């Protein structure tokens, strides 16, 4: 069973920075893509950033230029560097890993880490 453990969430002031980490229980080589999603109170979960096994990155428009996703295959980890944080970035951030199967995709989620940006 795949386990993803996020960490790094915190309370930070507007304009501050945080780095989120997501460590997988096994090798992330087996995942076709990994990413970060977030869910604010009363809102649907939304994509923040993804990175494929080939290193291709994709970002939500709202975080482009401020967030950077990266991966360290040796540590089975994916990171999200968040800069110039805004109050609207406040949410629970979730790590997701996707493995593309023959008939379906397999998604695995972490438990989430809270990011709160105060003004």
Tab-separated table of C-alpha atoms in Angstrom:
chain	number	residue	atom	x	y	z
A	1	UNK	CA	0.000	0.000	0.000
A	2	UNK	CA	1.378	3.364	-1.037
A	3	UNK	CA	1.654	5.977	1.659
A	4	UNK	CA	2.296	9.658	1.101
A	5	UNK	CA	3.226	11.834	4.043
A	6	UNK	CA	3.144	15.608	3.726
A	7	UNK	CA	4.841	18.069	6.006
A	8	UNK	CA	5.855	21.708	6.092
A	9	UNK	CA	2.511	23.421	6.510
A	10	UNK	CA	2.449	26.333	8.894
A	11	UNK	CA	1.073	29.745	9.735
A	12	UNK	CA	2.910	32.428	7.750
A	13	UNK	CA	2.424	36.109	7.068
A	14	UNK	CA	1.548	37.594	3.706
A	15	UNK	CA	4.578	37.660	1.456
A	16	UNK	CA	6.262	34.848	3.315
A	17	UNK	CA	7.505	31.505	2.061
A	18	UNK	CA	7.000	27.860	2.901
A	19	UNK	CA	8.339	24.603	1.559
A	20	UNK	CA	6.080	21.584	1.597
A	21	UNK	CA	7.449	18.060	1.429
A	22	UNK	CA	5.782	14.833	0.393
A	23	UNK	CA	7.596	11.590	1.053
A	24	UNK	CA	6.395	8.325	-0.474
A	25	UNK	CA	6.688	4.948	1.227
A	26	UNK	CA	8.264	3.472	-1.885
A	27	UNK	CA	10.089	4.535	-4.983
A	28	UNK	CA	8.459	7.402	-6.855
A	29	UNK	CA	9.883	6.020	-10.078
A	30	UNK	CA	6.731	3.919	-10.304
A	31	UNK	CA	4.525	6.984	-10.486
A	32	UNK	CA	3.860	8.654	-13.807
A	33	UNK	CA	3.130	11.938	-12.104
A	34	UNK	CA	3.055	13.538	-8.705
A	35	UNK	CA	1.438	16.739	-7.676
A	36	UNK	CA	0.070	19.102	-5.124
A	37	UNK	CA	-3.576	20.018	-4.713
A	38	UNK	CA	-5.285	22.263	-2.218
A	39	UNK	CA	-8.684	22.685	-0.682
A	40	UNK	CA	-9.856	25.820	1.041
A	41	UNK	CA	-12.869	25.816	3.374
A	42	UNK	CA	-16.094	25.625	1.410
A	43	UNK	CA	-14.302	25.121	-1.896
A	44	UNK	CA	-13.490	22.188	-4.106
A	45	UNK	CA	-10.063	20.655	-4.189
A	46	UNK	CA	-7.995	22.210	-6.948
A	47	UNK	CA	-4.786	21.448	-8.737
A	48	UNK	CA	-1.782	23.510	-7.689
A	49	UNK	CA	1.153	21.930	-9.496
A	50	UNK	CA	2.183	18.624	-11.022
A	51	UNK	CA	5.431	17.070	-12.186
A	52	UNK	CA	5.765	14.031	-14.410
A	53	UNK	CA	8.375	11.309	-14.213
A	54	UNK	CA	10.065	13.048	-17.142
A	55	UNK	CA	10.213	16.278	-15.198
A	56	UNK	CA	7.501	18.182	-17.048
A	57	UNK	CA	5.861	20.721	-14.751
A	58	UNK	CA	2.394	22.207	-14.797
A	59	UNK	CA	1.038	24.985	-12.579
A	60	UNK	CA	-2.285	26.564	-11.827
A	61	UNK	CA	-2.435	30.103	-13.163
A	62	UNK	CA	-2.932	31.433	-9.640
A	63	UNK	CA	0.480	30.179	-8.493
A	64	UNK	CA	2.624	30.594	-11.601
A	65	UNK	CA	5.763	32.533	-10.846
A	66	UNK	CA	5.363	32.043	-7.101
A	67	UNK	CA	5.392	28.278	-6.605
A	68	UNK	CA	7.922	25.709	-7.748
A	69	UNK	CA	7.413	21.961	-7.729
A	70	UNK	CA	10.397	19.635	-7.684
A	71	UNK	CA	11.191	16.012	-7.044
A	72	UNK	CA	14.076	14.074	-5.565
A	73	UNK	CA	13.918	10.500	-6.777
A	74	UNK	CA	16.672	9.437	-4.406
A	75	UNK	CA	14.622	10.540	-1.419
A	76	UNK	CA	11.266	9.455	-2.887
A	77	UNK	CA	10.079	12.980	-2.295
A	78	UNK	CA	8.275	15.809	-4.000
A	79	UNK	CA	8.488	19.385	-2.827
A	80	UNK	CA	6.511	22.556	-3.259
A	81	UNK	CA	8.336	25.816	-2.707
A	82	UNK	CA	5.815	28.569	-2.115
A	83	UNK	CA	6.884	32.205	-2.221
A	84	UNK	CA	5.045	35.514	-2.022
A	85	UNK	CA	2.194	33.848	-0.204
A	86	UNK	CA	-1.229	35.462	-0.218
A	87	UNK	CA	-4.243	35.017	2.072
A	88	UNK	CA	-6.031	33.189	-0.749
A	89	UNK	CA	-3.323	30.527	-0.638
A	90	UNK	CA	-4.713	29.410	2.709
A	91	UNK	CA	-5.833	25.799	2.367
A	92	UNK	CA	-5.071	22.226	3.191
A	93	UNK	CA	-2.443	21.061	0.724
A	94	UNK	CA	-2.507	17.470	-0.446
A	95	UNK	CA	0.098	15.402	-2.220
A	96	UNK	CA	-1.065	13.067	-4.966
A	97	UNK	CA	0.714	10.330	-6.860
A	98	UNK	CA	-0.628	8.811	-10.065
A	99	UNK	CA	0.240	5.528	-11.676
A	100	UNK	CA	-1.175	4.954	-15.141
A	101	UNK	CA	-2.551	1.433	-15.493
A	102	UNK	CA	-3.724	-0.565	-18.458
A	103	UNK	CA	-7.416	-0.032	-17.789
A	104	UNK	CA	-7.407	2.808	-15.302
A	105	UNK	CA	-5.244	5.256	-13.419
A	106	UNK	CA	-4.363	4.712	-9.788
A	107	UNK	CA	-4.332	7.775	-7.555
A	108	UNK	CA	-2.864	7.929	-4.076
A	109	UNK	CA	-3.354	10.809	-1.674
A	110	UNK	CA	-1.630	12.028	1.439
A	111	UNK	CA	-3.434	13.202	4.547
A	112	UNK	CA	-2.819	16.898	3.890
A	113	UNK	CA	-0.942	19.688	5.569
A	114	UNK	CA	-2.456	23.023	6.613
A	115	UNK	CA	-1.117	26.263	5.185
A	116	UNK	CA	-2.475	29.465	6.676
A	117	UNK	CA	-1.468	32.875	5.362
A	118	UNK	CA	-2.348	35.728	7.684
A	119	UNK	CA	-2.623	39.368	6.803
